[in-house]
Coordinates of C-alpha atoms in Angstrom, one line a residue:
Chain A
M90 CA 137.7 147.5 96.3
G91 CA 141.2 147.3 98.0
A92 CA 144.6 147.4 96.4
P93 CA 145.0 144.4 94.1
V94 CA 147.4 141.8 95.3
H95 CA 149.8 142.0 92.4
N96 CA 150.4 145.7 93.2
L97 CA 151.6 144.9 96.7
A98 CA 153.8 142.1 95.4
S99 CA 155.6 144.4 93.0
R100 CA 156.1 146.9 95.8
V101 CA 157.8 144.3 97.9
K102 CA 160.3 143.7 95.2
G103 CA 161.0 147.4 95.4
S104 CA 161.3 148.2 91.7
V105 CA 160.0 151.8 91.2
T106 CA 159.2 151.4 87.5
E107 CA 157.2 148.3 88.1
V108 CA 155.1 150.1 90.6
T109 CA 154.3 153.0 88.4
A110 CA 153.6 150.8 85.4
D111 CA 151.3 148.6 87.5
S112 CA 149.5 151.4 89.2
K113 CA 149.0 153.0 85.8
R114 CA 147.4 149.8 84.6
H115 CA 145.4 149.5 87.8
G116 CA 144.2 153.1 87.3
R117 CA 143.2 152.3 83.7
H118 CA 141.2 149.3 84.9
L119 CA 139.5 151.4 87.6
L120 CA 138.7 154.0 85.0
S121 CA 137.2 151.6 82.5
N122 CA 135.3 149.9 85.3
T123 CA 133.7 153.2 86.2
I124 CA 133.0 154.3 82.6
F125 CA 131.4 151.0 81.6
K126 CA 129.3 150.9 84.8
Y127 CA 127.8 154.1 83.7
Y128 CA 127.6 153.0 80.1
F129 CA 125.6 149.9 81.0
L130 CA 123.3 152.0 83.2
F131 CA 122.9 154.4 80.3
S132 CA 121.9 151.6 78.0
I133 CA 119.1 150.4 80.2
L134 CA 117.9 154.0 80.7
A135 CA 117.9 154.4 77.0
L136 CA 115.5 151.5 76.8
C137 CA 113.2 153.1 79.3
F138 CA 113.5 156.4 77.3
V139 CA 112.3 154.5 74.2
L140 CA 109.3 153.3 76.1
G141 CA 108.6 156.9 77.2
L142 CA 109.0 158.1 73.6
V143 CA 106.5 155.5 72.4
I144 CA 103.9 156.4 75.0
I145 CA 104.4 160.2 74.6
F146 CA 104.5 160.3 70.8
I147 CA 101.5 158.0 70.3
G148 CA 99.6 159.2 73.3
K149 CA 100.0 162.9 72.5
T150 CA 98.6 162.5 69.0
A151 CA 96.0 160.1 70.1
L152 CA 94.6 162.4 72.8
L153 CA 94.1 165.2 70.3
L154 CA 91.3 163.1 68.9
F155 CA 89.0 163.9 71.8
G156 CA 89.3 167.6 71.0
H157 CA 87.4 166.8 67.8
I158 CA 85.0 164.0 68.6
S159 CA 83.7 162.7 71.9
P160 CA 85.1 159.4 73.4
A161 CA 81.6 157.9 73.1
D162 CA 81.6 158.5 69.4
F163 CA 85.0 156.7 69.1
F164 CA 84.5 153.8 71.4
L165 CA 80.8 153.0 71.0
S166 CA 79.9 153.8 67.4
F167 CA 80.2 151.2 64.7
N168 CA 80.3 153.7 61.9
W169 CA 83.8 154.2 60.4
T170 CA 83.5 156.5 57.3
P171 CA 86.4 158.9 57.6
E172 CA 85.2 160.8 54.5
D173 CA 82.1 161.9 56.4
E174 CA 84.1 162.6 59.6
A175 CA 82.6 159.5 61.3
F176 CA 85.3 157.7 63.4
G177 CA 83.6 154.9 65.3
A178 CA 86.2 152.3 66.2
A179 CA 83.9 149.9 68.0
A180 CA 83.8 147.5 65.1
F181 CA 87.6 147.2 65.0
I182 CA 87.8 146.7 68.8
V183 CA 85.2 144.0 68.8
N184 CA 86.8 142.4 65.7
T185 CA 90.3 142.4 67.4
L186 CA 88.8 140.8 70.5
S187 CA 86.9 138.1 68.6
L188 CA 89.9 137.4 66.3
T189 CA 92.1 136.9 69.4
A190 CA 89.5 134.7 71.0
I191 CA 89.1 132.4 67.9
T192 CA 92.9 132.3 67.5
L193 CA 93.3 131.1 71.0
L194 CA 90.4 128.6 70.7
I195 CA 92.3 127.0 67.9
A196 CA 95.9 127.5 69.1
V197 CA 95.7 126.7 72.8
P198 CA 94.6 123.0 72.7
I199 CA 97.1 122.2 70.0
S200 CA 100.0 124.1 71.7
V201 CA 99.4 122.7 75.1
G202 CA 99.0 119.2 73.6
M203 CA 102.4 119.7 71.8
A204 CA 103.9 121.0 75.1
V205 CA 102.7 117.9 77.0
L206 CA 104.0 115.7 74.2
C207 CA 107.4 117.4 74.4
A208 CA 107.7 117.5 78.2
E209 CA 106.0 114.3 79.3
I210 CA 105.5 111.7 76.6
A211 CA 108.1 111.9 73.8
P212 CA 111.4 110.1 74.0
V213 CA 114.5 112.3 74.2
W214 CA 115.4 112.1 70.5
M215 CA 112.0 113.3 69.6
K216 CA 112.2 116.3 72.0
T217 CA 115.5 117.3 70.5
F218 CA 113.8 117.2 67.1
I219 CA 110.5 119.0 67.9
R220 CA 111.9 121.9 69.9
P221 CA 114.2 123.3 67.2
V222 CA 111.6 122.9 64.6
L223 CA 109.2 125.0 66.6
D224 CA 111.9 127.6 67.0
L225 CA 112.1 127.6 63.2
L226 CA 108.5 128.4 63.1
V227 CA 109.1 131.5 65.2
G228 CA 111.7 132.8 62.8
I229 CA 109.6 132.7 59.7
P230 CA 108.5 136.3 58.9
S231 CA 104.9 137.3 59.4
I232 CA 104.6 138.5 55.9
V233 CA 105.4 135.0 54.7
Y234 CA 102.5 133.6 56.8
G235 CA 100.3 136.2 55.2
Y236 CA 101.5 135.3 51.8
L237 CA 100.9 131.6 52.4
G238 CA 97.5 132.4 53.8
L239 CA 96.6 134.3 50.7
T240 CA 98.0 131.8 48.1
V241 CA 97.2 128.5 49.9
L242 CA 94.8 128.9 52.7
L243 CA 92.2 131.2 51.0
P244 CA 91.8 129.0 47.9
F245 CA 91.4 126.0 50.2
L246 CA 88.8 127.7 52.4
R247 CA 86.9 128.8 49.3
Q248 CA 86.8 125.2 48.2
I249 CA 85.5 123.7 51.4
S250 CA 83.1 126.4 52.4
G251 CA 81.8 127.4 49.0
Q252 CA 82.4 131.1 49.8
S253 CA 83.4 133.4 46.9
L254 CA 86.1 135.2 48.8
G255 CA 87.2 133.3 51.9
D256 CA 88.6 136.4 53.6
G257 CA 87.7 137.0 57.1
L258 CA 88.1 136.1 60.7
L259 CA 88.5 132.3 60.2
A260 CA 91.3 132.7 57.7
A261 CA 93.1 135.3 59.9
A262 CA 92.6 133.1 63.0
L263 CA 94.0 130.0 61.3
V264 CA 97.1 132.0 60.2
L265 CA 97.5 133.6 63.6
A266 CA 97.0 130.2 65.4
L267 CA 100.0 128.8 63.5
M268 CA 102.1 131.9 64.4
V269 CA 101.3 131.9 68.2
L270 CA 101.6 128.1 68.4
P271 CA 105.4 128.0 69.0
T272 CA 105.2 130.8 71.6
I273 CA 102.5 129.1 73.7
C274 CA 104.1 125.7 73.2
R275 CA 107.6 126.5 74.3
I276 CA 106.6 128.5 77.4
S277 CA 104.1 125.8 78.5
D278 CA 106.7 123.2 77.8
D279 CA 109.1 125.0 80.2
A280 CA 106.3 125.4 82.8
I281 CA 105.5 121.6 82.6
V282 CA 109.2 120.6 82.8
S283 CA 109.6 122.7 85.9
V284 CA 106.9 120.8 87.8
P285 CA 108.8 119.0 90.6
R286 CA 109.3 115.3 89.9
K287 CA 108.1 114.2 93.3
Y288 CA 104.5 115.2 92.4
R289 CA 104.6 112.8 89.5
D290 CA 106.2 110.1 91.5
A291 CA 103.6 110.4 94.2
A292 CA 100.8 110.1 91.7
Y293 CA 102.4 107.1 89.9
A294 CA 102.9 105.5 93.3
L295 CA 99.1 105.7 93.9
G296 CA 98.6 103.7 90.7
S297 CA 97.7 106.6 88.3
T298 CA 98.1 106.1 84.6
R299 CA 100.2 108.6 82.7
L300 CA 97.1 110.4 81.4
Q301 CA 95.7 110.8 84.9
V302 CA 99.1 112.1 86.1
I303 CA 99.1 114.7 83.2
M304 CA 95.5 115.8 83.6
R305 CA 95.2 115.8 87.4
V306 CA 98.7 116.6 88.7
V307 CA 101.0 118.1 86.1
L308 CA 98.7 120.4 84.2
P309 CA 97.1 121.9 87.4
A310 CA 100.6 122.4 88.9
A311 CA 101.8 124.1 85.7
S312 CA 98.6 126.0 85.2
R313 CA 100.0 129.5 86.0
G314 CA 102.9 129.1 83.6
I315 CA 100.5 127.8 80.9
I316 CA 98.2 130.8 81.5
S317 CA 101.2 133.1 81.2
A318 CA 102.1 131.4 77.9
V319 CA 98.6 131.9 76.6
I320 CA 98.6 135.6 77.5
L321 CA 102.0 136.0 75.8
G322 CA 100.4 134.4 72.7
M323 CA 97.6 136.8 73.0
T324 CA 99.9 139.8 72.9
R325 CA 101.4 138.4 69.7
A326 CA 97.9 137.8 68.2
V327 CA 96.6 141.3 69.2
G328 CA 99.6 143.1 67.7
E329 CA 100.2 141.1 64.6
T330 CA 99.7 143.2 61.5
M331 CA 101.0 142.0 58.1
A332 CA 99.8 138.4 58.2
V333 CA 96.4 139.6 59.2
V334 CA 96.2 142.3 56.6
M335 CA 96.6 139.8 53.8
V336 CA 93.8 137.5 54.7
I337 CA 91.2 139.5 56.5
G338 CA 89.6 141.4 53.6
N339 CA 90.2 145.0 54.9
T340 CA 86.6 146.2 55.0
P341 CA 85.7 148.4 58.0
Q342 CA 82.7 146.5 59.3
L343 CA 81.7 144.3 62.1
A344 CA 82.4 140.6 61.5
K345 CA 79.0 138.9 61.8
T346 CA 80.2 135.6 60.3
L347 CA 83.5 133.9 60.1
F348 CA 83.7 134.7 56.4
T349 CA 82.8 138.4 56.5
P350 CA 85.6 140.5 55.0
T351 CA 86.5 142.8 57.9
S352 CA 89.2 144.7 59.6
V353 CA 91.0 144.8 62.9
L354 CA 92.8 147.6 64.8
T355 CA 96.3 146.7 63.3
S356 CA 95.2 146.1 59.8
N357 CA 93.2 149.3 59.6
I358 CA 96.1 151.4 60.8
V359 CA 98.5 150.0 58.3
M360 CA 96.1 150.3 55.4
Q361 CA 95.1 153.9 56.0
I362 CA 98.0 155.6 57.8
S363 CA 99.8 156.5 54.6
N364 CA 96.8 158.2 53.0
V365 CA 96.1 160.7 55.8
E366 CA 97.4 164.2 56.7
F367 CA 99.3 164.6 60.0
D368 CA 96.9 167.2 61.3
S369 CA 93.6 165.5 60.6
T370 CA 91.1 163.9 62.8
W371 CA 91.5 160.7 60.8
N372 CA 95.2 160.6 61.8
Y373 CA 94.4 161.2 65.4
A374 CA 91.8 158.4 65.3
L375 CA 94.4 156.0 63.9
H376 CA 96.8 157.0 66.6
M377 CA 94.1 156.4 69.2
M378 CA 93.7 152.9 67.8
A379 CA 97.5 152.3 68.2
F380 CA 97.3 153.7 71.7
L381 CA 94.6 151.3 72.5
L382 CA 96.8 148.4 71.2
L383 CA 99.5 149.7 73.5
I384 CA 97.2 149.7 76.5
I385 CA 95.9 146.2 75.8
S386 CA 99.5 144.8 75.6
F387 CA 100.5 146.6 78.8
V388 CA 97.5 145.2 80.6
L389 CA 98.4 141.7 79.4
I390 CA 102.0 142.1 80.5
L391 CA 100.8 143.3 83.9
I392 CA 98.7 140.1 84.3
I393 CA 101.7 137.9 83.4
R394 CA 103.8 139.7 86.0
I395 CA 101.1 139.2 88.7
L396 CA 100.8 135.6 87.8
G397 CA 104.6 135.2 87.9
R398 CA 104.8 136.7 91.4
K399 CA 102.1 134.5 92.7
R400 CA 103.9 131.5 91.2
R401 CA 107.1 132.5 93.0
D402 CA 105.2 133.0 96.3
A403 CA 103.6 129.6 96.0
A404 CA 106.9 127.8 95.2
Chain B
M223 CA 92.0 91.4 99.0
N224 CA 95.4 90.3 97.9
G225 CA 97.3 92.6 95.4
F226 CA 95.6 94.7 92.8
S227 CA 92.6 93.5 90.8
R228 CA 91.7 94.7 87.4
T229 CA 88.4 96.5 87.8
K230 CA 86.2 98.1 85.3
Y231 CA 87.5 101.5 86.4
T232 CA 91.2 100.7 86.0
A233 CA 90.6 99.1 82.6
R234 CA 88.9 102.2 81.4
A235 CA 91.7 104.4 82.8
Q236 CA 94.3 102.3 81.0
R237 CA 92.4 102.4 77.7
N238 CA 92.0 106.2 78.0
N239 CA 95.7 106.4 78.7
R240 CA 96.6 104.4 75.6
L241 CA 94.2 106.4 73.4
A242 CA 95.5 109.7 74.8
T243 CA 99.1 108.7 74.1
I244 CA 98.2 107.8 70.5
G245 CA 96.3 111.1 70.3
F246 CA 99.3 113.1 71.5
Y247 CA 101.7 111.4 69.0
T248 CA 99.2 112.0 66.2
L249 CA 98.9 115.7 67.1
G250 CA 102.7 116.0 67.2
A251 CA 103.1 114.2 63.8
L252 CA 100.4 116.4 62.2
V253 CA 102.0 119.7 63.5
M254 CA 105.4 118.6 62.3
L255 CA 104.0 117.6 58.9
L256 CA 102.3 121.0 58.6
I257 CA 105.5 122.8 59.4
F258 CA 107.6 120.9 56.9
W259 CA 104.8 121.0 54.3
M260 CA 104.8 124.8 54.7
L261 CA 108.5 125.2 54.4
F262 CA 108.5 122.8 51.4
T263 CA 105.7 124.8 49.7
I264 CA 107.4 128.1 50.1
L265 CA 110.8 126.9 48.9
S266 CA 109.6 124.6 46.2
K267 CA 107.4 127.3 44.6
G268 CA 110.2 129.8 44.3
L269 CA 113.7 128.2 44.4
P270 CA 113.5 125.9 41.2
S271 CA 112.8 128.9 38.9
L272 CA 115.2 131.2 40.7
R273 CA 118.1 132.5 38.5
P274 CA 121.0 134.5 40.0
D275 CA 120.2 137.5 37.9
F276 CA 116.8 137.8 39.7
L277 CA 118.7 138.6 42.9
I278 CA 120.6 141.6 41.3
K279 CA 118.2 142.9 38.7
N280 CA 116.2 146.1 39.3
T281 CA 112.5 145.9 40.1
E282 CA 110.1 146.7 37.3
E283 CA 106.8 148.6 37.6
M284 CA 105.3 147.8 34.3
D285 CA 107.2 145.1 32.4
A286 CA 107.6 141.4 33.3
G287 CA 111.0 140.1 34.2
G288 CA 111.8 142.4 37.1
G289 CA 114.3 141.4 39.8
I290 CA 114.7 142.1 43.5
G291 CA 118.2 143.6 43.5
P292 CA 117.6 147.0 45.3
V293 CA 115.1 145.6 47.7
L294 CA 117.3 142.7 48.7
F295 CA 120.2 145.2 49.2
N296 CA 118.0 147.5 51.3
S297 CA 116.9 144.6 53.5
F298 CA 120.5 143.9 54.4
Y299 CA 121.4 147.6 54.7
I300 CA 118.5 148.4 57.0
L301 CA 119.3 145.2 59.0
F302 CA 122.9 146.3 59.3
I303 CA 122.0 149.8 60.5
S304 CA 119.5 148.5 63.0
L305 CA 121.9 146.1 64.5
L306 CA 124.6 148.7 64.6
I307 CA 122.4 150.8 66.9
S308 CA 120.6 148.1 68.8
I309 CA 123.5 145.6 69.6
P310 CA 125.6 148.0 71.8
L311 CA 122.6 149.3 73.6
G312 CA 120.7 146.0 73.9
I313 CA 123.7 144.1 75.1
G314 CA 124.7 146.9 77.5
A315 CA 121.2 146.9 79.0
G316 CA 121.3 143.1 79.3
I317 CA 124.6 143.2 81.1
Y318 CA 123.3 145.9 83.5
M319 CA 120.2 143.8 84.3
A320 CA 122.2 140.7 84.9
E321 CA 125.4 142.0 86.6
Y322 CA 124.8 145.4 88.1
A323 CA 121.1 145.8 88.9
P324 CA 120.6 145.8 92.7
D325 CA 117.5 144.0 94.0
N326 CA 115.3 147.0 94.7
K327 CA 112.2 148.9 93.5
F328 CA 114.2 150.8 90.9
T329 CA 115.4 147.6 89.2
G330 CA 111.8 146.3 89.4
G331 CA 110.7 149.4 87.5
L332 CA 113.4 148.8 84.9
R333 CA 112.3 145.3 84.4
I334 CA 108.7 146.3 83.9
C335 CA 110.0 148.8 81.3
V336 CA 111.8 146.1 79.4
E337 CA 108.8 143.8 79.5
A338 CA 106.4 146.5 78.5
L339 CA 108.7 147.6 75.6
S340 CA 109.0 144.0 74.3
S341 CA 105.2 143.7 74.3
V342 CA 104.7 146.8 72.1
P343 CA 103.2 145.8 68.8
S344 CA 105.5 146.4 65.8
I345 CA 103.0 148.6 64.1
V346 CA 103.2 151.0 67.0
F347 CA 107.0 151.3 66.5
G348 CA 106.1 152.0 62.8
L349 CA 103.9 154.9 63.9
L350 CA 106.6 156.1 66.3
G351 CA 109.2 156.1 63.4
L352 CA 106.7 157.9 61.2
A353 CA 106.1 160.5 63.9
I354 CA 109.8 161.1 64.6
F355 CA 111.3 161.0 61.0
A356 CA 108.5 162.0 58.7
E357 CA 106.8 164.5 61.0
Y358 CA 109.3 165.8 63.5
F359 CA 112.5 165.8 61.4
D360 CA 110.6 166.0 58.2
V361 CA 112.9 163.8 56.1
G362 CA 110.2 161.5 54.7
L363 CA 110.4 157.8 54.4
T364 CA 114.0 156.8 54.4
I365 CA 116.4 153.9 55.0
L366 CA 117.7 155.7 58.1
G367 CA 114.2 156.0 59.5
G368 CA 113.6 152.3 58.9
G369 CA 116.9 151.3 60.4
V370 CA 116.4 153.3 63.6
S371 CA 112.8 152.2 64.1
L372 CA 113.8 148.6 63.6
A373 CA 116.6 149.0 66.1
L374 CA 114.0 150.2 68.7
L375 CA 111.9 147.1 68.0
N376 CA 115.0 144.9 68.5
L377 CA 116.2 146.5 71.7
P378 CA 114.1 144.8 74.4
M379 CA 114.6 141.3 72.8
L380 CA 118.4 141.8 72.6
A381 CA 118.4 143.0 76.3
R382 CA 116.5 139.9 77.3
V383 CA 118.6 137.3 75.5
T384 CA 121.8 138.9 76.8
E385 CA 120.5 139.0 80.3
E386 CA 119.5 135.3 80.2
A387 CA 122.9 134.3 78.6
I388 CA 124.9 136.2 81.3
R389 CA 122.8 134.9 84.2
A390 CA 123.5 131.4 83.0
V391 CA 127.2 131.9 83.6
P392 CA 128.1 130.1 86.8
G393 CA 129.0 132.4 89.8
E394 CA 132.2 130.6 90.7
I395 CA 134.2 131.7 87.7
R396 CA 133.3 135.3 88.5
E397 CA 134.4 134.8 92.1
A398 CA 137.7 133.3 90.8
G399 CA 138.2 136.5 88.8
Y400 CA 137.4 138.7 91.8
A401 CA 139.8 136.7 93.9
L402 CA 142.6 137.6 91.5
G403 CA 141.8 141.3 92.3
M404 CA 140.2 142.1 89.0
T405 CA 137.7 144.9 88.7
K406 CA 134.1 144.1 88.0
F407 CA 134.2 145.3 84.4
H408 CA 137.5 143.4 83.8
V409 CA 135.8 140.2 85.0
I410 CA 132.8 140.9 82.7
R411 CA 135.0 141.6 79.7
T412 CA 137.5 138.8 80.1
V413 CA 135.5 136.1 81.9
V414 CA 131.7 136.4 81.8
V415 CA 131.1 137.6 78.2
P416 CA 133.4 135.1 76.6
V417 CA 131.6 132.3 78.4
A418 CA 128.2 133.7 77.5
L419 CA 129.1 134.5 74.0
P420 CA 127.6 131.5 72.2
A421 CA 124.3 132.1 73.8
I422 CA 124.5 135.8 73.0
V423 CA 125.4 135.1 69.4
T424 CA 122.4 132.7 69.1
G425 CA 120.1 135.4 70.5
V426 CA 121.5 138.1 68.2
C427 CA 120.9 135.7 65.2
L428 CA 117.3 135.1 66.3
V429 CA 116.7 138.9 66.6
A430 CA 118.4 139.5 63.2
G431 CA 116.3 136.9 61.5
R432 CA 113.2 138.4 62.8
A433 CA 114.3 141.9 61.9
F434 CA 115.2 140.8 58.4
G435 CA 111.6 139.7 57.8
E436 CA 109.9 142.5 59.7
S437 CA 107.5 144.4 57.4
A438 CA 105.0 146.5 59.4
V439 CA 107.6 148.8 60.7
I440 CA 109.4 149.2 57.4
I441 CA 106.2 150.0 55.4
L442 CA 105.5 152.9 57.7
T443 CA 109.0 154.3 58.0
A444 CA 111.0 153.3 54.9
G445 CA 108.2 153.3 52.4
L446 CA 107.0 151.3 49.4
S447 CA 109.6 152.4 46.9
T448 CA 113.3 152.3 46.2
S449 CA 115.6 154.8 44.6
G450 CA 115.8 152.5 41.7
E451 CA 119.5 152.0 41.8
M452 CA 121.6 149.1 43.0
W453 CA 124.2 149.8 45.8
D454 CA 122.6 153.0 46.9
F455 CA 124.2 153.7 50.3
N456 CA 122.5 157.0 50.7
L457 CA 120.8 157.0 54.1
F458 CA 118.0 159.3 52.9
S459 CA 116.7 157.3 50.0
P460 CA 113.5 155.4 50.3
G461 CA 114.2 151.9 51.5
E462 CA 111.7 149.3 50.5
T463 CA 112.9 145.9 51.8
L464 CA 112.3 142.4 50.5
A465 CA 109.5 141.6 53.0
V466 CA 107.7 144.8 52.1
H467 CA 108.2 144.1 48.4
L468 CA 106.6 140.7 48.9
W469 CA 103.5 142.5 50.2
Y470 CA 103.6 145.1 47.5
V471 CA 103.7 142.7 44.6
Q472 CA 101.0 140.6 46.2
S473 CA 98.6 143.4 46.8
E474 CA 99.3 146.4 44.6
A475 CA 101.7 145.6 41.8
I476 CA 100.3 145.5 38.2
V477 CA 103.1 143.6 36.5
E478 CA 102.0 140.4 34.8
D479 CA 104.5 138.2 36.5
A480 CA 103.7 139.5 40.0
K481 CA 102.8 136.0 41.2
Q482 CA 106.2 134.5 40.1
I483 CA 108.0 137.4 41.7
A484 CA 106.1 136.9 44.9
D485 CA 106.8 133.2 44.9
K486 CA 110.5 133.8 44.4
S487 CA 110.7 136.6 46.9
A488 CA 109.0 134.6 49.6
A489 CA 111.5 131.7 48.9
V490 CA 114.5 134.0 49.1
L491 CA 113.1 135.7 52.2
V492 CA 112.6 132.4 54.0
F493 CA 115.9 131.0 52.8
V494 CA 117.9 134.0 54.1
V495 CA 116.1 133.9 57.4
L496 CA 116.9 130.2 57.8
L497 CA 120.5 131.0 56.8
I498 CA 120.8 133.7 59.4
N499 CA 119.3 131.4 62.0
F500 CA 121.5 128.4 61.2
A501 CA 124.7 129.5 59.3
F502 CA 125.9 131.8 62.0
R503 CA 125.2 129.3 64.8
F504 CA 126.9 126.4 63.0
P505 CA 130.5 127.3 63.9
L506 CA 129.5 127.7 67.5
W507 CA 127.7 124.3 67.4
L508 CA 130.8 122.8 65.8
G509 CA 133.0 124.3 68.5
N510 CA 130.8 122.9 71.2
R511 CA 131.0 119.5 69.7
R512 CA 134.8 119.6 69.5
R513 CA 135.0 120.6 73.1
G514 CA 132.9 117.5 73.8
R515 CA 129.9 119.3 75.3

């Protein structure tokens, strides 16, 4: 950057003191400019360092597991009895996947419907009402969802299903569906709003009704954004811990019905981690489960990135 | 054919259209009702029986009538520590990504890092905190450990909201600054950040609200107990927070009024989160209105 204009101006006037004062000030600005440039770079590198810490600390402990038991025993066995040195995590993995699937089955139609309502149908005053309320839903702590699930949802489920407990995949999926609803809804909303207006105008000009425009033009055009939203909801559902712990029953077994008390990766980690020794196979197995969660989230994020790039290329 | 005729097909399309519109409105109304019913349930269960001394009294293990004093204090204390660490770094990282980052592979890598970090489940941060503080430094479950782990969880979100806020600042006002011969940092400090400040504050409030209610991280890093004293500023005491306490009384406590304590704790928790989300943003909203925006 060249010499600032005000510096030259003062030199023209010829006052020596002014020049030194000004150049001092200029020097100070240049110094702080350099310092803060490196500070900002340092901050972002610190962020990457944290990511490295997460991968190294969790991964290091997790990989110790395979010195004790074979990967096949961990990934393929359904037998989790740490007291007998049996660490088969297949049940947790399958449960996590089925819980996520059921959650999305409930949440996606509702969230996308809400997004369509917000973006296409509702009048302005209603939009400015619905959107902040959904943001409010994001802010409520997960433990409170769990508490509500425990005190309100479970008794209700017991009543209508006739089960004695009510804990299980269905209860957890209902709670999770409510939690991922705002995430999916707001991002789909943005995706739908960003569909160019001319597409709609063209469809209306051909005599389409609003429903036809939404179903055949707007939703297909926004589909990549909506898929990204759903995947982002998935990452939240896979990693959610406390709300799930309170309603899923915490029994390490495969969920054969919607009302079997069971356990997923996250809930099992949080229930057992405080009881184990640092240098035990049990601890390594729990870390392996956390590492698995980490890998699942990274893969999901990668898919979102690829979708995003394709969307930019298409635009 | 002259003009449009109403065929069976168009009649059906129009009927479907009307039905769908009604369906969408019903869905919206039901979801809104569900949300308000939920908030009402939480607050109405706890707030009416809430007495001020509940907020400052010590927790009880055996007898009825315990309060939430120390855990409420710990919640704010841990939140404060975590923000103290995460705000400078998070905002710094956001400014770098929005203002400095050149458009190249390195920046792409940084962006992947931020996204990957923000997708890490909170329980994994709990395990990280446990590994660092309880195993590596061997200090056990402490307020400090909870605060730092929570800060790590906040970092990517803070970086993202800051980046978005700063990107939304129009380029012309930056150029006006450069035209006056200002250095880049001087422009950021005196022009860009003040303009982006309302959005940044909103983002920080969202992050703080989430951190206040976070429990998975705190259970693993700060523990399930308190030092039993009010106003304990020692960084190395165990730091159970309100969110964790809610879990504890629901699942493990043996006191007879556990249910009432849980109801009241949940109400306080939600109330404070709503307060953080709205109270801090209210002055900004007011300022915007006065300026006629």
